[in-house]
XYZ file of C-alpha atoms in Angstrom:
496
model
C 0.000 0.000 0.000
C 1.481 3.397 -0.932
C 0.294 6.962 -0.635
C 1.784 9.523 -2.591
C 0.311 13.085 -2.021
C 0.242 15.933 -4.966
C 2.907 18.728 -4.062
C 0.724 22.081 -4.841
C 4.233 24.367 -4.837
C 6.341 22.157 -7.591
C 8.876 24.327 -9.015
C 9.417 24.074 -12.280
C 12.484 26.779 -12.336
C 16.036 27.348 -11.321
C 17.280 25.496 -8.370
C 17.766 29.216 -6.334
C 13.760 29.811 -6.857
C 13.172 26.477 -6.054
C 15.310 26.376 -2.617
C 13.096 29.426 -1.944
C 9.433 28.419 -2.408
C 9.863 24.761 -1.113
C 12.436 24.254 1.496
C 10.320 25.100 4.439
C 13.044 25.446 6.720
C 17.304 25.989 6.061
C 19.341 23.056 6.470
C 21.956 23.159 9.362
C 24.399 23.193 6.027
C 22.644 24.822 3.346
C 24.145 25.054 0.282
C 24.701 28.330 -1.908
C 21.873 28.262 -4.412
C 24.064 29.910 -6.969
C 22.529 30.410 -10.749
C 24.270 28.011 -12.953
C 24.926 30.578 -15.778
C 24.797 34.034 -16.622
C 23.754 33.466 -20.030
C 20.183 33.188 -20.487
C 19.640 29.079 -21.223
C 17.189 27.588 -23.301
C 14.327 25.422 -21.016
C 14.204 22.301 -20.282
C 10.760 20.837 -20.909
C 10.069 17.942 -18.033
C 7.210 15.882 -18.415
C 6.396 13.026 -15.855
C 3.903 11.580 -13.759
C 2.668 14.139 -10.868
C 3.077 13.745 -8.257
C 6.797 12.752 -8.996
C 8.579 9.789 -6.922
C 11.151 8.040 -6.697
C 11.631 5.521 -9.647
C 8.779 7.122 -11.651
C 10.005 7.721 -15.380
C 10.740 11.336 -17.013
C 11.074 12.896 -20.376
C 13.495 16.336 -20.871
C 13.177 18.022 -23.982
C 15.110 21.206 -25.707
C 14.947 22.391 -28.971
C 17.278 25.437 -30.544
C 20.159 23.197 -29.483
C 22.979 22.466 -31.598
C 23.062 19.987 -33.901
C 24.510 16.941 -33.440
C 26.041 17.639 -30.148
C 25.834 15.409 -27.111
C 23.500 16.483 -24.289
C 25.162 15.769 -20.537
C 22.005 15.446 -18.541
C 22.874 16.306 -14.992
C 21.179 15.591 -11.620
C 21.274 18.232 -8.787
C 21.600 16.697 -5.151
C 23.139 16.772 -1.730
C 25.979 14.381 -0.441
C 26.344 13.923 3.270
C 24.618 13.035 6.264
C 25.050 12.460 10.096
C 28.428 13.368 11.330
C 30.633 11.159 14.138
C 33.735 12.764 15.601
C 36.526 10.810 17.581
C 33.817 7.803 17.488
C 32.165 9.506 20.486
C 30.603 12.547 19.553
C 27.711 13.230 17.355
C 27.861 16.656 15.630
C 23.951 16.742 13.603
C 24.040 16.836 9.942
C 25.937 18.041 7.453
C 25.440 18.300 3.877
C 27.252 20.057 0.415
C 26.275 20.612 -2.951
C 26.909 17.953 -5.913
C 25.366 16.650 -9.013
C 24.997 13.035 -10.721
C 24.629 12.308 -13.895
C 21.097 10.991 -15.569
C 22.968 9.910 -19.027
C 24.347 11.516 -22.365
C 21.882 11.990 -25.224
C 22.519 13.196 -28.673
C 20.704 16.694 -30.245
C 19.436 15.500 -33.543
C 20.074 17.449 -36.749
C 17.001 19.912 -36.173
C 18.206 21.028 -32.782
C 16.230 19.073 -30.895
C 16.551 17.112 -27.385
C 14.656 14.032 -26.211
C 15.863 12.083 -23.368
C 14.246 9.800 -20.791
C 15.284 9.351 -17.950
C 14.280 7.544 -14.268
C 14.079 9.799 -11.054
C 16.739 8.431 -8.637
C 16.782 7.115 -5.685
C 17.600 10.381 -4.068
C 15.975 12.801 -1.300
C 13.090 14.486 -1.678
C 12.601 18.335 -2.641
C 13.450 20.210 -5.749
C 16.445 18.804 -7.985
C 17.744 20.923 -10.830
C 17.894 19.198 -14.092
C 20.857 20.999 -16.543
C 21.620 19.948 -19.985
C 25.028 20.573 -20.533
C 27.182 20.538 -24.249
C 31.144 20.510 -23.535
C 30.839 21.128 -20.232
C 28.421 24.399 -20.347
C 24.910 24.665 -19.317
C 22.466 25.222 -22.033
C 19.194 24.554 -20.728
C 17.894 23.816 -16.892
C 14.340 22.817 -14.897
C 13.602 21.247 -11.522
C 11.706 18.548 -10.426
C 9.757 18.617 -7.128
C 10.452 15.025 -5.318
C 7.496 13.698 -2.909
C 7.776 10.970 -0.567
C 5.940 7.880 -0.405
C 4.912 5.604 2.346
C 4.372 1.713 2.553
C 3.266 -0.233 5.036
C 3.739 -4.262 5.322
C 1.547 -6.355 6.175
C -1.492 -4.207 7.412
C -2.416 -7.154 9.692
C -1.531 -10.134 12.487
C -1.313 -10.763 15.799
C 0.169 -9.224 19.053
C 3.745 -8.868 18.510
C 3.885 -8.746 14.281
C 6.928 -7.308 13.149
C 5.783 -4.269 10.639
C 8.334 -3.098 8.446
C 7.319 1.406 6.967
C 9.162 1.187 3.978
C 9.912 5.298 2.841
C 11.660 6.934 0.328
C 11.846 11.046 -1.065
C 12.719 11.656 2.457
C 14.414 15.333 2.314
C 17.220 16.354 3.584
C 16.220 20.018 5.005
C 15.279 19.905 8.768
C 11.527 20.244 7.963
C 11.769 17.670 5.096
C 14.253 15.083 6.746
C 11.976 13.656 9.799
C 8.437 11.885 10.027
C 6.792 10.656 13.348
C 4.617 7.882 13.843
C 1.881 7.872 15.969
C 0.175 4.545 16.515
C -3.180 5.028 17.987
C -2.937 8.599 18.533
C 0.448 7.963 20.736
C 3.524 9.248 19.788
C 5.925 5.492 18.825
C 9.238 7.184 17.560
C 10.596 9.110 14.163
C 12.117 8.070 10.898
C 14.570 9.611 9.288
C 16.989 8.839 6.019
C 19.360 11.559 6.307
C 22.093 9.702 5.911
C 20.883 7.114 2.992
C 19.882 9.182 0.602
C 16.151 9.575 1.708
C 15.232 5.875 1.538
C 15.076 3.565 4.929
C 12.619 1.251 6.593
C 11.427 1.676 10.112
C 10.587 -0.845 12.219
C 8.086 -1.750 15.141
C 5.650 -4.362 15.681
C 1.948 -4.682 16.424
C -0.008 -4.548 19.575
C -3.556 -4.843 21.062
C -6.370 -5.184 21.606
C -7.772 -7.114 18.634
C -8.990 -4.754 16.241
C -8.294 -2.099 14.207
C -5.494 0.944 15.148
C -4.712 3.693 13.271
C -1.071 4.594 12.056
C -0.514 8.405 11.117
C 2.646 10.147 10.063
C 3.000 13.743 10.821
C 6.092 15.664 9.758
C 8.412 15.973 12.964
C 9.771 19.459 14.237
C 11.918 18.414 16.982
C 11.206 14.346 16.427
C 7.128 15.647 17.903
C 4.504 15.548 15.935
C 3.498 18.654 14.151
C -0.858 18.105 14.409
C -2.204 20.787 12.332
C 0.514 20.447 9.489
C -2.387 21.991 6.787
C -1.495 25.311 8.703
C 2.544 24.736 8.350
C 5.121 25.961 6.065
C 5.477 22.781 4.580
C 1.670 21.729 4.449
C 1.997 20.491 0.838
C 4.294 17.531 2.321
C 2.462 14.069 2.620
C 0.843 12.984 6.239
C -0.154 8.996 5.093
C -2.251 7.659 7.889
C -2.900 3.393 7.749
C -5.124 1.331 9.401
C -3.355 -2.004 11.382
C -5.863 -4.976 12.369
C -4.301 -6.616 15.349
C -5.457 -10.293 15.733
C -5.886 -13.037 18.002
C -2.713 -14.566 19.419
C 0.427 -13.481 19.673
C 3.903 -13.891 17.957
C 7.280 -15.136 19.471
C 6.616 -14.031 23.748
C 9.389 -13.595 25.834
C 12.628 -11.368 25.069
C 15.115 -10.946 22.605
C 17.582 -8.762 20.403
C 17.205 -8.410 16.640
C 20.684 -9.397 14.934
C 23.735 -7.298 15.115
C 25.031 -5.748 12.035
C 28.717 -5.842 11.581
C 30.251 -3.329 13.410
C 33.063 -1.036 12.320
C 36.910 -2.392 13.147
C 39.887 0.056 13.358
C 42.720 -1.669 11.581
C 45.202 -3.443 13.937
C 47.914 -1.108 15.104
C 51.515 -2.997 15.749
C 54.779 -0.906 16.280
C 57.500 -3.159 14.622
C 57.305 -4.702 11.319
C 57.105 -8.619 10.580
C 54.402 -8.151 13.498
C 50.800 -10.014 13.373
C 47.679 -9.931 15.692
C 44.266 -10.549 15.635
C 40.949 -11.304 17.848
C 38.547 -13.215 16.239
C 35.326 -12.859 16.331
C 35.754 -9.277 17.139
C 32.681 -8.052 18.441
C 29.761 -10.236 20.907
C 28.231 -10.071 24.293
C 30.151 -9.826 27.438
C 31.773 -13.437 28.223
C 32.726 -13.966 24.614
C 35.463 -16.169 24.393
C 37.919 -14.713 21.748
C 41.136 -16.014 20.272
C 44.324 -13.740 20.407
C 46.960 -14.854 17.890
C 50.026 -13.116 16.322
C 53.431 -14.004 15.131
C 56.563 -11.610 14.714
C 56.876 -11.146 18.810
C 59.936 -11.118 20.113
C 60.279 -15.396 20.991
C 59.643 -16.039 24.457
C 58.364 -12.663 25.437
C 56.064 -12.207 28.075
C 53.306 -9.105 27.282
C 51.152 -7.666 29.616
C 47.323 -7.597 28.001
C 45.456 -4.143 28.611
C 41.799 -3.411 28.023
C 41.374 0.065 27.150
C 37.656 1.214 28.116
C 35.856 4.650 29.172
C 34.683 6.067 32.594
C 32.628 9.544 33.888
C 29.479 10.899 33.855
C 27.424 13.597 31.726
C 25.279 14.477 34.370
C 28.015 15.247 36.130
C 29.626 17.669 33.874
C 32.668 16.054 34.394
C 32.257 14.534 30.721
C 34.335 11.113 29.761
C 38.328 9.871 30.329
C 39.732 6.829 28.828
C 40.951 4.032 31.245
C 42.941 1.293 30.980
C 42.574 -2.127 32.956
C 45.486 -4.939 32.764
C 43.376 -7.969 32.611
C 45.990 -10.932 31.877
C 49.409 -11.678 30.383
C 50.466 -13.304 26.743
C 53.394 -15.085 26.533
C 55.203 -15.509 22.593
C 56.359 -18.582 22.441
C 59.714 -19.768 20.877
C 59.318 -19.061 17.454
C 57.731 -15.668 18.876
C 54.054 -17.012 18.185
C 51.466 -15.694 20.386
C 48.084 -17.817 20.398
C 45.660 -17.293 23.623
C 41.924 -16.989 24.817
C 40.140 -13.789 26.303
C 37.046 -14.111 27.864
C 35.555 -10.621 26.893
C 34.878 -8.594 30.210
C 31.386 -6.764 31.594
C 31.820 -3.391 30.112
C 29.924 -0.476 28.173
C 29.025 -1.274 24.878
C 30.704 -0.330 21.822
C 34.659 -0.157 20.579
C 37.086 -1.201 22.806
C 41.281 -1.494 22.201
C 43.182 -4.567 23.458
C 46.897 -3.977 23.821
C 49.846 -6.224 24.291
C 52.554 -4.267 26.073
C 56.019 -4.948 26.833
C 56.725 -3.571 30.041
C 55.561 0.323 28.515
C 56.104 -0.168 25.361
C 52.917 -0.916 23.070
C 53.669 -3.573 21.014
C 50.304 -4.188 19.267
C 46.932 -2.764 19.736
C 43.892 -4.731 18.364
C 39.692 -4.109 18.692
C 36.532 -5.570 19.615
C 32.957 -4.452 19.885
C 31.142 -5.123 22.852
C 27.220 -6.321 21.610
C 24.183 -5.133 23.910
C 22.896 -8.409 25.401
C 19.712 -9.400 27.543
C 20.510 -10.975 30.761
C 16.472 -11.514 31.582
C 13.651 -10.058 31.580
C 11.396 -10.741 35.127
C 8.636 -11.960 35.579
C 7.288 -12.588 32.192
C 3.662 -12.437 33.539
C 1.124 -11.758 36.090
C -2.047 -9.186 36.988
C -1.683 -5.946 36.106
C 0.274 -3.712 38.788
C 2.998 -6.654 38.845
C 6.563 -4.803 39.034
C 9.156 -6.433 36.500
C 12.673 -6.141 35.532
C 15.026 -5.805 32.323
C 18.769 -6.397 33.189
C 20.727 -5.242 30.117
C 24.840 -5.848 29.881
C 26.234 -3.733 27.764
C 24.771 -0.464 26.442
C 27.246 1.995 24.622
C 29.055 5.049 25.846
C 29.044 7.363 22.961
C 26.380 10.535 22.429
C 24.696 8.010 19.930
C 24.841 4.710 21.495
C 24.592 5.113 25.471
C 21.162 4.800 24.976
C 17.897 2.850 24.464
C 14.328 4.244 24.190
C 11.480 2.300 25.336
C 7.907 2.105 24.502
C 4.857 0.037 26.138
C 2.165 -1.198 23.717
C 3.862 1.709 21.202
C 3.716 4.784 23.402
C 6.620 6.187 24.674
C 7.836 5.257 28.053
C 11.402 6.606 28.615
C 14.938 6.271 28.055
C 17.786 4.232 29.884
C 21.176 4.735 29.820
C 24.520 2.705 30.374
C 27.341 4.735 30.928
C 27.646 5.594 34.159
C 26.911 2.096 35.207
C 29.445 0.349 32.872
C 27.258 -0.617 30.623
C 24.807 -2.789 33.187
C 21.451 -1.519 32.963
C 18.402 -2.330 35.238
C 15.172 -1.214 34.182
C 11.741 -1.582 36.553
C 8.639 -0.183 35.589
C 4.876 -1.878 36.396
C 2.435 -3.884 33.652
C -0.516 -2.135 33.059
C -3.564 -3.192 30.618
C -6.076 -5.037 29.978
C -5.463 -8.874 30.238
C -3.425 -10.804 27.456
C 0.417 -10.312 25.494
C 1.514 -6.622 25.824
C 4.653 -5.151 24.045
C 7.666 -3.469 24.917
C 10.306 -2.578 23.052
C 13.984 -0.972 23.491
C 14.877 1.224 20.206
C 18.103 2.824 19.695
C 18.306 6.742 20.030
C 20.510 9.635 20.069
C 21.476 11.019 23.307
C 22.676 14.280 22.558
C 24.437 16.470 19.945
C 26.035 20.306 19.686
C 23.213 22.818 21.245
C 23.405 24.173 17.933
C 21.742 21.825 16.414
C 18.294 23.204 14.786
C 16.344 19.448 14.894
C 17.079 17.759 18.183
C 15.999 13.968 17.826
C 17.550 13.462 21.632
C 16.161 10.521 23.351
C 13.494 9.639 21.318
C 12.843 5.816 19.450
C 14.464 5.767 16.013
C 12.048 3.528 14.272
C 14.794 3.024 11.250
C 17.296 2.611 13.269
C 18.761 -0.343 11.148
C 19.601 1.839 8.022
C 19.725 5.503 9.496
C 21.345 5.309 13.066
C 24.388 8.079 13.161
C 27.461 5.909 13.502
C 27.050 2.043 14.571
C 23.928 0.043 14.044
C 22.531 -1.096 17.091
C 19.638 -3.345 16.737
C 16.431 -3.143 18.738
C 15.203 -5.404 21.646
C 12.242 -6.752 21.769
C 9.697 -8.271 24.915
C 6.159 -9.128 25.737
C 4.474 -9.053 29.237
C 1.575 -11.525 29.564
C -0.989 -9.950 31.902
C -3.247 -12.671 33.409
C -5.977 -10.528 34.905
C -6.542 -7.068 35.652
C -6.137 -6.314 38.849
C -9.286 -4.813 40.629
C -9.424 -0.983 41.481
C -9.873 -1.016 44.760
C -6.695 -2.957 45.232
C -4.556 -0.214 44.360
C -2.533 1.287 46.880
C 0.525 3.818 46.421
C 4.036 2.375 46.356
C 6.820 4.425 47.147
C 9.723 2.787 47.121
């Protein structure tokens, strides 16, 4: 199922005008919308299917051209996206200027252009089309990109994974960011700003059985903006689907979605004819990881440091690196080095391993710690039962310290693991009406520069697989089976 709204403001002029009537808002990088010529250039006559998306097929057409020349059609865009410093801090967005090219097409002998063309897989908003010959603009238009919206599959039971598949997502602030509301509750954002306007966000159904509504609102500050017809960007879609939850329920109990591969600094060693690795290099706490290398000096005896992070935000006292000896390597006499390392209970993320002889670093190697679940408890009872999620280890960085939970997909809060090394206990109550209730964990963002225009901070990022700045966490997933509601009059404050 797909919606794809009619833009009323398509600009059919030079990118400058364009930037003008249909960005909405500036980008935290906006780029100069310079005129491409000074020379006054022919137009470019676009004709496509309205409202234009992503994949949908275009003609551009010139005539006065000259004569058997060859036509560079060109594609105006962005490159860029979220930006990591130092692996730790996250900086917003950042975007520059560039163009692609849609293909070379010949001017026939009266003069005249004809070239077809796809739209790419590209942001949404207003992309200049220029014809070039030998390198010089000779004719330009724009086309307006919309986004579109599909949700999969529109029904099952309690617990369904649902997969929002967008693309045309823009890449100015007002443009960039969606929210989803599920029932009229706010469930988290999507974004694309770093792939090119095209991700899938992911969450999963809930009760009771019946039928629950699923609007997108464009996202000022990762809320929903309600009475978008009154905005500056009202011509921008708002899709709004209809989920039927059914009977049942689909795989109860707790569990995290499938790591991506995580990013690996290269091994660093200090002398040539020097080898290490760690394999695997990234799991859970208490993975069990082979160190091997060759090139050591034979018979040496290395101390082997874990290098890790400590401190506090809250605090103000901000983050130091540490460094733990946890065990010694010994080369043996052909200056071979093969051992086991039981990963240690630490924040999540990228952590260095480094043999040292006496001070001197002789090789430094890396593994990624995983998020794991150590249980989730009880798994049932009436509602007003207390239960527990113990978490081992949550990330460190401004992007990964954190996770974002919802109940039955409405917001619930955020935890984060840093200033407990990663171990994270979370206790909150079951509430609803009897039967399989959902909560999950979604990755977030927990803070960027103050300057910043669109602050996404602590809030679910539903496509967090394809759009998270930096690593890609995965989500976590559990269900609470209340037996019975408990009655009223049973209530009673707790305060502890």
């Amino acid at each position: 199922m797909r919606l794809v709204p009619r833009c009323r403001r398509c600009v059919a002029a030079g990118f400058a005008a364009a930037l003008t009537a249909c960005s909405g808002s500036p980008s935290t990088t906006p780029p100069a919308a310079t005129p491409v010529s000074s020379q006054k250039l022919a137009t470019l006559d676009l004709v496509y299917d309205k409202p234009a998306i992503v994949g949908a097929s275009a003609q551009a057409t010139a005539t006065g051209l000259p004569a058997g020349k060859t036509v560079d059609l060109t594609w105006g865009t962005v490159t860029g996206g979220w930006v990591i410093e130092d692996y730790y801090h996250f900086r917003g967005k950042k975007y520059s200027e560039t163009t692609t090219s849609l293909g070379q097409f010949p001017v026939d002998s009266s003069g005249r252009l004809q070239a077809r063309f796809t739209i790419p897989e590209d942001y949404g908003g207003v992309h200049e089309v220029i014809a070039l010959i030998d390198g010089k603009p000779v004719a330009q238009n724009g086309i307006n990109v919309t986004q579109t919206f599909g949700l999969t599959p529109t029904s099952g039971p309690v617990g369904t994974p649902i997969e929002l598949k967008v693309t045309g997502l823009g890449w100015r602030t007002m443009e960039s960011t969606w929210v989803v509301n599920w029932d009229n509750q706010e469930l988290g954002f999507v974004s694309a700003a770093g792939t090119r306007g095209s991700a899938v966000a992911r969450f999963r159904a809930t009760g009771p059985s019946g039928d629950h509504i699923v609007k997108l609102y464009t996202g000022w500050q990762g809320l929903g903006y309600l009475n978008y017809e009154q905005s500056p960007v009202a011509a921008l879609p708002r899709p709004q689907f209809t989920f039927r939850t059914m009977a049942g329920a689909v795989r109860t109990g707790g569990y995290a979605e499938p790591y991506q591969p995580q990013p690996i600094r290269r091994t660093e060693v200090q002398k040539g004819g020097v080898r290490f690795s760690i394999a695997p290099t990234q799991g859970p706490v208490g993975t069990r990881a082979a160190l091997r290398g060759e090139g050591f000096t034979p018979g040496a005896a290395m101390r082997l440091v874990w290098e890790t992070f400590v401190g506090s935000r809250v605090s103000g006292e901000g983050f130091t690196p540490q460094e733990h000896e946890i065990g010694d390597v010994k080369a043996d006499a052909e200056g071979r080095v093969d051992s086991t390392l039981v990963i240690p209970e630490d924040l999540g993320g990228l952590h260095g391993l480094v043999l040292r002889n006496g001070d001197e670093r002789v090789a430094r190697g890396y593994f990624v710690i995983e998020t794991s679940i150590v249980e989730m408890s009880p798994r049932s009872g009436p509602a007003g039962t207390p239960a527990t999620i113990h978490l081992k280890g949550v990330g460190w960085t401004e992007y990964d310290n954190i996770y974002v939970a919802t109940y039955d997909n409405a917001y619930m809060g955020y935890v984060c693991g840093f200033n407990s090394g990663g171990d994270v206990v979370i206790n909150f109550t079951a509430t609803g009406d009897a039967g399989t209730h959902v909560i999950d964990l979604y990755p977030g963002i927990y803070q960027g520069p103050s300057t910043e225009p669109q602050q996404l901070y602590r809030l679910p990022q539903l496509t967090y697989a394809d759009d998270h700045p930096g690593n890609r966490i995965p989500a976590l997933r559990f269900t609470f089976e209340v037996t019975r509601t408990r009655e009223s009059h049973a209530l009673t404050p707790d305060y502890d």
